[in-house]
Amino acid sequence: MEQFIKDWAPAFAALIGIAFAWRLGIAQNAWKTQQLEKDLLEIKDRVKSLEAHRLSDVEILATIQTTLTQMSRLLTEIREELKTKADK
């Protein structure tokens, strides 16, 4: 029996080591997966924030463009009015 234990002890130790390594690998993969999911949620939140900010910028640019268009129309009206007055 002793000889059997001596012969197979390294094999059993190797199997136990493989089992622990495999289990540790599973735990590390689970932790990495959870960390990646957390990072993904943070990135999604950041994208939503950037999209909201971009929409805000679009609204600001639209307001500026509308204001510039209105100012251009007013300047055109003023020029026509001044031209009409100058012709008289």
PDB file of N, CA and C in Angstrom:
ATOM      1  N   MET A   1       0.815  -1.196   0.000  1.00  0.00           N
ATOM      2  CA  MET A   1       0.000   0.000   0.000  1.00  0.00           C
ATOM      3  C   MET A   1       0.857   1.258   0.000  1.00  0.00           C
ATOM      4  N   GLU A   2       1.955   1.181   0.775  1.00  0.00           N
ATOM      5  CA  GLU A   2       2.852   2.329   0.812  1.00  0.00           C
ATOM      6  C   GLU A   2       3.436   2.609  -0.557  1.00  0.00           C
ATOM      7  N   GLN A   3       3.790   1.554  -1.250  1.00  0.00           N
ATOM      8  CA  GLN A   3       4.368   1.727  -2.577  1.00  0.00           C
ATOM      9  C   GLN A   3       3.339   2.357  -3.524  1.00  0.00           C
ATOM     10  N   PHE A   4       2.108   1.925  -3.389  1.00  0.00           N
ATOM     11  CA  PHE A   4       1.026   2.488  -4.210  1.00  0.00           C
ATOM     12  C   PHE A   4       0.899   3.992  -3.967  1.00  0.00           C
ATOM     13  N   ILE A   5       0.934   4.397  -2.697  1.00  0.00           N
ATOM     14  CA  ILE A   5       0.834   5.811  -2.340  1.00  0.00           C
ATOM     15  C   ILE A   5       2.035   6.572  -2.886  1.00  0.00           C
ATOM     16  N   LYS A   6       3.230   6.000  -2.733  1.00  0.00           N
ATOM     17  CA  LYS A   6       4.429   6.665  -3.239  1.00  0.00           C
ATOM     18  C   LYS A   6       4.375   6.814  -4.756  1.00  0.00           C
ATOM     19  N   ASP A   7       3.854   5.790  -5.423  1.00  0.00           N
ATOM     20  CA  ASP A   7       3.792   5.834  -6.888  1.00  0.00           C
ATOM     21  C   ASP A   7       2.767   6.853  -7.386  1.00  0.00           C
ATOM     22  N   TRP A   8       1.651   6.882  -6.720  1.00  0.00           N
ATOM     23  CA  TRP A   8       0.555   7.728  -7.223  1.00  0.00           C
ATOM     24  C   TRP A   8       0.441   9.089  -6.529  1.00  0.00           C
ATOM     25  N   ALA A   9       1.207   9.348  -5.504  1.00  0.00           N
ATOM     26  CA  ALA A   9       1.143  10.627  -4.784  1.00  0.00           C
ATOM     27  C   ALA A   9       1.407  11.818  -5.705  1.00  0.00           C
ATOM     28  N   PRO A  10       2.443  11.765  -6.556  1.00  0.00           N
ATOM     29  CA  PRO A  10       2.660  12.912  -7.447  1.00  0.00           C
ATOM     30  C   PRO A  10       1.492  13.134  -8.416  1.00  0.00           C
ATOM     31  N   ALA A  11       0.901  12.059  -8.868  1.00  0.00           N
ATOM     32  CA  ALA A  11      -0.235  12.181  -9.787  1.00  0.00           C
ATOM     33  C   ALA A  11      -1.427  12.811  -9.065  1.00  0.00           C
ATOM     34  N   PHE A  12      -1.698  12.354  -7.845  1.00  0.00           N
ATOM     35  CA  PHE A  12      -2.806  12.939  -7.076  1.00  0.00           C
ATOM     36  C   PHE A  12      -2.534  14.403  -6.740  1.00  0.00           C
ATOM     37  N   ALA A  13      -1.284  14.700  -6.394  1.00  0.00           N
ATOM     38  CA  ALA A  13      -0.912  16.091  -6.093  1.00  0.00           C
ATOM     39  C   ALA A  13      -1.096  16.962  -7.339  1.00  0.00           C
ATOM     40  N   ALA A  14      -0.704  16.421  -8.480  1.00  0.00           N
ATOM     41  CA  ALA A  14      -0.869  17.160  -9.729  1.00  0.00           C
ATOM     42  C   ALA A  14      -2.347  17.385 -10.029  1.00  0.00           C
ATOM     43  N   LEU A  15      -3.176  16.358  -9.826  1.00  0.00           N
ATOM     44  CA  LEU A  15      -4.616  16.494 -10.057  1.00  0.00           C
ATOM     45  C   LEU A  15      -5.237  17.519  -9.116  1.00  0.00           C
ATOM     46  N   ILE A  16      -4.820  17.488  -7.861  1.00  0.00           N
ATOM     47  CA  ILE A  16      -5.330  18.465  -6.886  1.00  0.00           C
ATOM     48  C   ILE A  16      -4.883  19.872  -7.288  1.00  0.00           C
ATOM     49  N   GLY A  17      -3.619  19.993  -7.719  1.00  0.00           N
ATOM     50  CA  GLY A  17      -3.113  21.291  -8.178  1.00  0.00           C
ATOM     51  C   GLY A  17      -3.879  21.788  -9.390  1.00  0.00           C
ATOM     52  N   ILE A  18      -4.163  20.902 -10.319  1.00  0.00           N
ATOM     53  CA  ILE A  18      -4.937  21.271 -11.516  1.00  0.00           C
ATOM     54  C   ILE A  18      -6.342  21.699 -11.124  1.00  0.00           C
ATOM     55  N   ALA A  19      -6.949  20.969 -10.194  1.00  0.00           N
ATOM     56  CA  ALA A  19      -8.299  21.321  -9.748  1.00  0.00           C
ATOM     57  C   ALA A  19      -8.316  22.707  -9.094  1.00  0.00           C
ATOM     58  N   PHE A  20      -7.331  22.981  -8.240  1.00  0.00           N
ATOM     59  CA  PHE A  20      -7.261  24.299  -7.596  1.00  0.00           C
ATOM     60  C   PHE A  20      -7.011  25.399  -8.631  1.00  0.00           C
ATOM     61  N   ALA A  21      -6.103  25.118  -9.567  1.00  0.00           N
ATOM     62  CA  ALA A  21      -5.801  26.111 -10.603  1.00  0.00           C
ATOM     63  C   ALA A  21      -7.036  26.378 -11.462  1.00  0.00           C
ATOM     64  N   TRP A  22      -7.742  25.301 -11.792  1.00  0.00           N
ATOM     65  CA  TRP A  22      -8.955  25.437 -12.598  1.00  0.00           C
ATOM     66  C   TRP A  22      -9.992  26.256 -11.844  1.00  0.00           C
ATOM     67  N   ARG A  23     -10.167  25.954 -10.569  1.00  0.00           N
ATOM     68  CA  ARG A  23     -11.136  26.680  -9.737  1.00  0.00           C
ATOM     69  C   ARG A  23     -10.727  28.147  -9.586  1.00  0.00           C
ATOM     70  N   LEU A  24      -9.441  28.375  -9.396  1.00  0.00           N
ATOM     71  CA  LEU A  24      -8.939  29.747  -9.291  1.00  0.00           C
ATOM     72  C   LEU A  24      -9.162  30.490 -10.606  1.00  0.00           C
ATOM     73  N   GLY A  25      -8.942  29.799 -11.716  1.00  0.00           N
ATOM     74  CA  GLY A  25      -9.182  30.397 -13.032  1.00  0.00           C
ATOM     75  C   GLY A  25     -10.631  30.784 -13.220  1.00  0.00           C
ATOM     76  N   ILE A  26     -11.533  29.934 -12.761  1.00  0.00           N
ATOM     77  CA  ILE A  26     -12.967  30.240 -12.852  1.00  0.00           C
ATOM     78  C   ILE A  26     -13.290  31.478 -12.022  1.00  0.00           C
ATOM     79  N   ALA A  27     -12.738  31.542 -10.817  1.00  0.00           N
ATOM     80  CA  ALA A  27     -12.989  32.692  -9.943  1.00  0.00           C
ATOM     81  C   ALA A  27     -12.432  33.971 -10.568  1.00  0.00           C
ATOM     82  N   GLN A  28     -11.226  33.882 -11.137  1.00  0.00           N
ATOM     83  CA  GLN A  28     -10.638  35.068 -11.767  1.00  0.00           C
ATOM     84  C   GLN A  28     -11.450  35.498 -12.983  1.00  0.00           C
ATOM     85  N   ASN A  29     -11.909  34.531 -13.769  1.00  0.00           N
ATOM     86  CA  ASN A  29     -12.728  34.863 -14.934  1.00  0.00           C
ATOM     87  C   ASN A  29     -14.043  35.499 -14.516  1.00  0.00           C
ATOM     88  N   ALA A  30     -14.633  34.996 -13.443  1.00  0.00           N
ATOM     89  CA  ALA A  30     -15.875  35.579 -12.945  1.00  0.00           C
ATOM     90  C   ALA A  30     -15.636  37.013 -12.488  1.00  0.00           C
ATOM     91  N   TRP A  31     -14.530  37.242 -11.793  1.00  0.00           N
ATOM     92  CA  TRP A  31     -14.207  38.599 -11.334  1.00  0.00           C
ATOM     93  C   TRP A  31     -13.959  39.513 -12.525  1.00  0.00           C
ATOM     94  N   LYS A  32     -13.205  39.011 -13.512  1.00  0.00           N
ATOM     95  CA  LYS A  32     -12.936  39.819 -14.710  1.00  0.00           C
ATOM     96  C   LYS A  32     -14.231  40.134 -15.449  1.00  0.00           C
ATOM     97  N   THR A  33     -15.119  39.161 -15.536  1.00  0.00           N
ATOM     98  CA  THR A  33     -16.398  39.370 -16.208  1.00  0.00           C
ATOM     99  C   THR A  33     -17.215  40.424 -15.481  1.00  0.00           C
ATOM    100  N   GLN A  34     -17.271  40.340 -14.170  1.00  0.00           N
ATOM    101  CA  GLN A  34     -18.002  41.336 -13.390  1.00  0.00           C
ATOM    102  C   GLN A  34     -17.387  42.718 -13.553  1.00  0.00           C
ATOM    103  N   GLN A  35     -16.081  42.792 -13.574  1.00  0.00           N
ATOM    104  CA  GLN A  35     -15.393  44.073 -13.748  1.00  0.00           C
ATOM    105  C   GLN A  35     -15.685  44.648 -15.136  1.00  0.00           C
ATOM    106  N   LEU A  36     -15.667  43.790 -16.150  1.00  0.00           N
ATOM    107  CA  LEU A  36     -15.969  44.255 -17.506  1.00  0.00           C
ATOM    108  C   LEU A  36     -17.417  44.731 -17.618  1.00  0.00           C
ATOM    109  N   GLU A  37     -18.335  44.032 -16.968  1.00  0.00           N
ATOM    110  CA  GLU A  37     -19.734  44.465 -16.970  1.00  0.00           C
ATOM    111  C   GLU A  37     -19.879  45.821 -16.296  1.00  0.00           C
ATOM    112  N   LYS A  38     -19.175  46.011 -15.193  1.00  0.00           N
ATOM    113  CA  LYS A  38     -19.199  47.300 -14.488  1.00  0.00           C
ATOM    114  C   LYS A  38     -18.635  48.402 -15.380  1.00  0.00           C
ATOM    115  N   ASP A  39     -17.499  48.117 -16.028  1.00  0.00           N
ATOM    116  CA  ASP A  39     -16.890  49.095 -16.935  1.00  0.00           C
ATOM    117  C   ASP A  39     -17.830  49.417 -18.094  1.00  0.00           C
ATOM    118  N   LEU A  40     -18.503  48.398 -18.609  1.00  0.00           N
ATOM    119  CA  LEU A  40     -19.432  48.597 -19.719  1.00  0.00           C
ATOM    120  C   LEU A  40     -20.585  49.506 -19.309  1.00  0.00           C
ATOM    121  N   LEU A  41     -21.111  49.302 -18.102  1.00  0.00           N
ATOM    122  CA  LEU A  41     -22.184  50.169 -17.614  1.00  0.00           C
ATOM    123  C   LEU A  41     -21.706  51.615 -17.470  1.00  0.00           C
ATOM    124  N   GLU A  42     -20.482  51.790 -16.968  1.00  0.00           N
ATOM    125  CA  GLU A  42     -19.927  53.136 -16.836  1.00  0.00           C
ATOM    126  C   GLU A  42     -19.765  53.787 -18.203  1.00  0.00           C
ATOM    127  N   ILE A  43     -19.318  53.011 -19.178  1.00  0.00           N
ATOM    128  CA  ILE A  43     -19.138  53.546 -20.535  1.00  0.00           C
ATOM    129  C   ILE A  43     -20.490  53.908 -21.137  1.00  0.00           C
ATOM    130  N   LYS A  44     -21.506  53.074 -20.916  1.00  0.00           N
ATOM    131  CA  LYS A  44     -22.848  53.382 -21.426  1.00  0.00           C
ATOM    132  C   LYS A  44     -23.368  54.678 -20.819  1.00  0.00           C
ATOM    133  N   ASP A  45     -23.151  54.850 -19.518  1.00  0.00           N
ATOM    134  CA  ASP A  45     -23.562  56.098 -18.859  1.00  0.00           C
ATOM    135  C   ASP A  45     -22.827  57.290 -19.446  1.00  0.00           C
ATOM    136  N   ARG A  46     -21.542  57.117 -19.710  1.00  0.00           N
ATOM    137  CA  ARG A  46     -20.743  58.201 -20.293  1.00  0.00           C
ATOM    138  C   ARG A  46     -21.240  58.542 -21.696  1.00  0.00           C
ATOM    139  N   VAL A  47     -21.576  57.522 -22.479  1.00  0.00           N
ATOM    140  CA  VAL A  47     -22.096  57.752 -23.835  1.00  0.00           C
ATOM    141  C   VAL A  47     -23.419  58.511 -23.767  1.00  0.00           C
ATOM    142  N   LYS A  48     -24.291  58.110 -22.845  1.00  0.00           N
ATOM    143  CA  LYS A  48     -25.565  58.817 -22.686  1.00  0.00           C
ATOM    144  C   LYS A  48     -25.327  60.272 -22.316  1.00  0.00           C
ATOM    145  N   SER A  49     -24.372  60.497 -21.427  1.00  0.00           N
ATOM    146  CA  SER A  49     -24.040  61.859 -21.017  1.00  0.00           C
ATOM    147  C   SER A  49     -23.524  62.665 -22.202  1.00  0.00           C
ATOM    148  N   LEU A  50     -22.637  62.049 -22.988  1.00  0.00           N
ATOM    149  CA  LEU A  50     -22.098  62.743 -24.154  1.00  0.00           C
ATOM    150  C   LEU A  50     -23.184  63.021 -25.188  1.00  0.00           C
ATOM    151  N   GLU A  51     -24.095  62.062 -25.379  1.00  0.00           N
ATOM    152  CA  GLU A  51     -25.191  62.283 -26.321  1.00  0.00           C
ATOM    153  C   GLU A  51     -26.076  63.422 -25.845  1.00  0.00           C
ATOM    154  N   ALA A  52     -26.367  63.473 -24.570  1.00  0.00           N
ATOM    155  CA  ALA A  52     -27.187  64.557 -24.025  1.00  0.00           C
ATOM    156  C   ALA A  52     -26.457  65.884 -24.196  1.00  0.00           C
ATOM    157  N   HIS A  53     -25.167  65.880 -23.934  1.00  0.00           N
ATOM    158  CA  HIS A  53     -24.375  67.100 -24.092  1.00  0.00           C
ATOM    159  C   HIS A  53     -24.344  67.522 -25.550  1.00  0.00           C
ATOM    160  N   ARG A  54     -24.200  66.541 -26.442  1.00  0.00           N
ATOM    161  CA  ARG A  54     -24.182  66.843 -27.871  1.00  0.00           C
ATOM    162  C   ARG A  54     -25.507  67.446 -28.300  1.00  0.00           C
ATOM    163  N   LEU A  55     -26.609  66.882 -27.791  1.00  0.00           N
ATOM    164  CA  LEU A  55     -27.918  67.435 -28.121  1.00  0.00           C
ATOM    165  C   LEU A  55     -28.022  68.863 -27.616  1.00  0.00           C
ATOM    166  N   SER A  56     -27.466  69.108 -26.460  1.00  0.00           N
ATOM    167  CA  SER A  56     -27.472  70.448 -25.913  1.00  0.00           C
ATOM    168  C   SER A  56     -26.693  71.383 -26.831  1.00  0.00           C
ATOM    169  N   ASP A  57     -25.543  70.926 -27.317  1.00  0.00           N
ATOM    170  CA  ASP A  57     -24.749  71.731 -28.242  1.00  0.00           C
ATOM    171  C   ASP A  57     -25.511  71.986 -29.537  1.00  0.00           C
ATOM    172  N   VAL A  58     -26.229  70.981 -30.009  1.00  0.00           N
ATOM    173  CA  VAL A  58     -27.019  71.145 -31.227  1.00  0.00           C
ATOM    174  C   VAL A  58     -28.103  72.200 -31.009  1.00  0.00           C
ATOM    175  N   GLU A  59     -28.728  72.150 -29.854  1.00  0.00           N
ATOM    176  CA  GLU A  59     -29.760  73.149 -29.559  1.00  0.00           C
ATOM    177  C   GLU A  59     -29.164  74.552 -29.508  1.00  0.00           C
ATOM    178  N   ILE A  60     -27.992  74.684 -28.905  1.00  0.00           N
ATOM    179  CA  ILE A  60     -27.331  75.983 -28.820  1.00  0.00           C
ATOM    180  C   ILE A  60     -26.970  76.480 -30.225  1.00  0.00           C
ATOM    181  N   LEU A  61     -26.416  75.589 -31.032  1.00  0.00           N
ATOM    182  CA  LEU A  61     -26.053  75.974 -32.399  1.00  0.00           C
ATOM    183  C   LEU A  61     -27.286  76.355 -33.220  1.00  0.00           C
ATOM    184  N   ALA A  62     -28.377  75.639 -33.010  1.00  0.00           N
ATOM    185  CA  ALA A  62     -29.612  75.978 -33.723  1.00  0.00           C
ATOM    186  C   ALA A  62     -30.113  77.351 -33.306  1.00  0.00           C
ATOM    187  N   THR A  63     -30.038  77.654 -32.032  1.00  0.00           N
ATOM    188  CA  THR A  63     -30.451  78.975 -31.534  1.00  0.00           C
ATOM    189  C   THR A  63     -29.563  80.063 -32.126  1.00  0.00           C
ATOM    190  N   ILE A  64     -28.268  79.830 -32.156  1.00  0.00           N
ATOM    191  CA  ILE A  64     -27.341  80.807 -32.729  1.00  0.00           C
ATOM    192  C   ILE A  64     -27.638  81.008 -34.209  1.00  0.00           C
ATOM    193  N   GLN A  65     -27.850  79.915 -34.925  1.00  0.00           N
ATOM    194  CA  GLN A  65     -28.127  80.010 -36.358  1.00  0.00           C
ATOM    195  C   GLN A  65     -29.428  80.763 -36.605  1.00  0.00           C
ATOM    196  N   THR A  66     -30.448  80.486 -35.813  1.00  0.00           N
ATOM    197  CA  THR A  66     -31.722  81.183 -35.944  1.00  0.00           C
ATOM    198  C   THR A  66     -31.543  82.670 -35.662  1.00  0.00           C
ATOM    199  N   THR A  67     -30.797  82.983 -34.627  1.00  0.00           N
ATOM    200  CA  THR A  67     -30.549  84.385 -34.279  1.00  0.00           C
ATOM    201  C   THR A  67     -29.785  85.092 -35.395  1.00  0.00           C
ATOM    202  N   LEU A  68     -28.768  84.429 -35.936  1.00  0.00           N
ATOM    203  CA  LEU A  68     -28.011  85.028 -37.033  1.00  0.00           C
ATOM    204  C   LEU A  68     -28.886  85.238 -38.261  1.00  0.00           C
ATOM    205  N   THR A  69     -29.761  84.306 -38.543  1.00  0.00           N
ATOM    206  CA  THR A  69     -30.680  84.447 -39.677  1.00  0.00           C
ATOM    207  C   THR A  69     -31.612  85.633 -39.459  1.00  0.00           C
ATOM    208  N   GLN A  70     -32.134  85.753 -38.256  1.00  0.00           N
ATOM    209  CA  GLN A  70     -33.015  86.890 -37.946  1.00  0.00           C
ATOM    210  C   GLN A  70     -32.256  88.206 -38.046  1.00  0.00           C
ATOM    211  N   MET A  71     -31.019  88.243 -37.551  1.00  0.00           N
ATOM    212  CA  MET A  71     -30.216  89.462 -37.629  1.00  0.00           C
ATOM    213  C   MET A  71     -29.921  89.814 -39.086  1.00  0.00           C
ATOM    214  N   SER A  72     -29.651  88.803 -39.894  1.00  0.00           N
ATOM    215  CA  SER A  72     -29.392  89.032 -41.314  1.00  0.00           C
ATOM    216  C   SER A  72     -30.618  89.628 -41.992  1.00  0.00           C
ATOM    217  N   ARG A  73     -31.783  89.103 -41.679  1.00  0.00           N
ATOM    218  CA  ARG A  73     -33.031  89.650 -42.249  1.00  0.00           C
ATOM    219  C   ARG A  73     -33.233  91.096 -41.812  1.00  0.00           C
ATOM    220  N   LEU A  74     -32.989  91.365 -40.524  1.00  0.00           N
ATOM    221  CA  LEU A  74     -33.148  92.735 -40.028  1.00  0.00           C
ATOM    222  C   LEU A  74     -32.164  93.683 -40.708  1.00  0.00           C
ATOM    223  N   LEU A  75     -30.927  93.236 -40.898  1.00  0.00           N
ATOM    224  CA  LEU A  75     -29.946  94.079 -41.578  1.00  0.00           C
ATOM    225  C   LEU A  75     -30.351  94.338 -43.029  1.00  0.00           C
ATOM    226  N   THR A  76     -30.880  93.308 -43.670  1.00  0.00           N
ATOM    227  CA  THR A  76     -31.357  93.490 -45.042  1.00  0.00           C
ATOM    228  C   THR A  76     -32.496  94.500 -45.080  1.00  0.00           C
ATOM    229  N   GLU A  77     -33.423  94.405 -44.156  1.00  0.00           N
ATOM    230  CA  GLU A  77     -34.537  95.359 -44.084  1.00  0.00           C
ATOM    231  C   GLU A  77     -34.031  96.769 -43.822  1.00  0.00           C
ATOM    232  N   ILE A  78     -33.069  96.898 -42.925  1.00  0.00           N
ATOM    233  CA  ILE A  78     -32.509  98.219 -42.609  1.00  0.00           C
ATOM    234  C   ILE A  78     -31.810  98.797 -43.839  1.00  0.00           C
ATOM    235  N   ARG A  79     -31.053  97.967 -44.572  1.00  0.00           N
ATOM    236  CA  ARG A  79     -30.382  98.440 -45.794  1.00  0.00           C
ATOM    237  C   ARG A  79     -31.400  98.923 -46.821  1.00  0.00           C
ATOM    238  N   GLU A  80     -32.457  98.116 -46.986  1.00  0.00           N
ATOM    239  CA  GLU A  80     -33.490  98.512 -47.968  1.00  0.00           C
ATOM    240  C   GLU A  80     -34.159  99.805 -47.542  1.00  0.00           C
ATOM    241  N   GLU A  81     -34.398  99.915 -46.256  1.00  0.00           N
ATOM    242  CA  GLU A  81     -35.046 101.136 -45.723  1.00  0.00           C
ATOM    243  C   GLU A  81     -34.120 102.350 -45.925  1.00  0.00           C
ATOM    244  N   LEU A  82     -32.837 102.172 -45.630  1.00  0.00           N
ATOM    245  CA  LEU A  82     -31.878 103.274 -45.822  1.00  0.00           C
ATOM    246  C   LEU A  82     -31.718 103.618 -47.301  1.00  0.00           C
ATOM    247  N   LYS A  83     -31.729 102.583 -48.123  1.00  0.00           N
ATOM    248  CA  LYS A  83     -31.629 102.826 -49.571  1.00  0.00           C
ATOM    249  C   LYS A  83     -32.840 103.580 -50.077  1.00  0.00           C
ATOM    250  N   THR A  84     -34.023 103.226 -49.580  1.00  0.00           N
ATOM    251  CA  THR A  84     -35.259 103.889 -49.965  1.00  0.00           C
ATOM    252  C   THR A  84     -35.210 105.363 -49.511  1.00  0.00           C
ATOM    253  N   LYS A  85     -34.746 105.601 -48.299  1.00  0.00           N
ATOM    254  CA  LYS A  85     -34.653 106.966 -47.774  1.00  0.00           C
ATOM    255  C   LYS A  85     -33.609 107.774 -48.536  1.00  0.00           C
ATOM    256  N   ALA A  86     -32.528 107.122 -48.935  1.00  0.00           N
ATOM    257  CA  ALA A  86     -31.455 107.822 -49.665  1.00  0.00           C
ATOM    258  C   ALA A  86     -31.915 108.166 -51.070  1.00  0.00           C
ATOM    259  N   ASP A  87     -32.768 107.336 -51.646  1.00  0.00           N
ATOM    260  CA  ASP A  87     -33.270 107.605 -53.012  1.00  0.00           C
ATOM    261  C   ASP A  87     -34.235 108.775 -53.017  1.00  0.00           C
ATOM    262  N   LYS A  88     -34.883 109.093 -51.921  1.00  0.00           N
ATOM    263  CA  LYS A  88     -35.878 110.165 -51.874  1.00  0.00           C
ATOM    264  C   LYS A  88     -35.244 111.471 -51.798  1.00  0.00           C
TER     265      LYS A  88
END
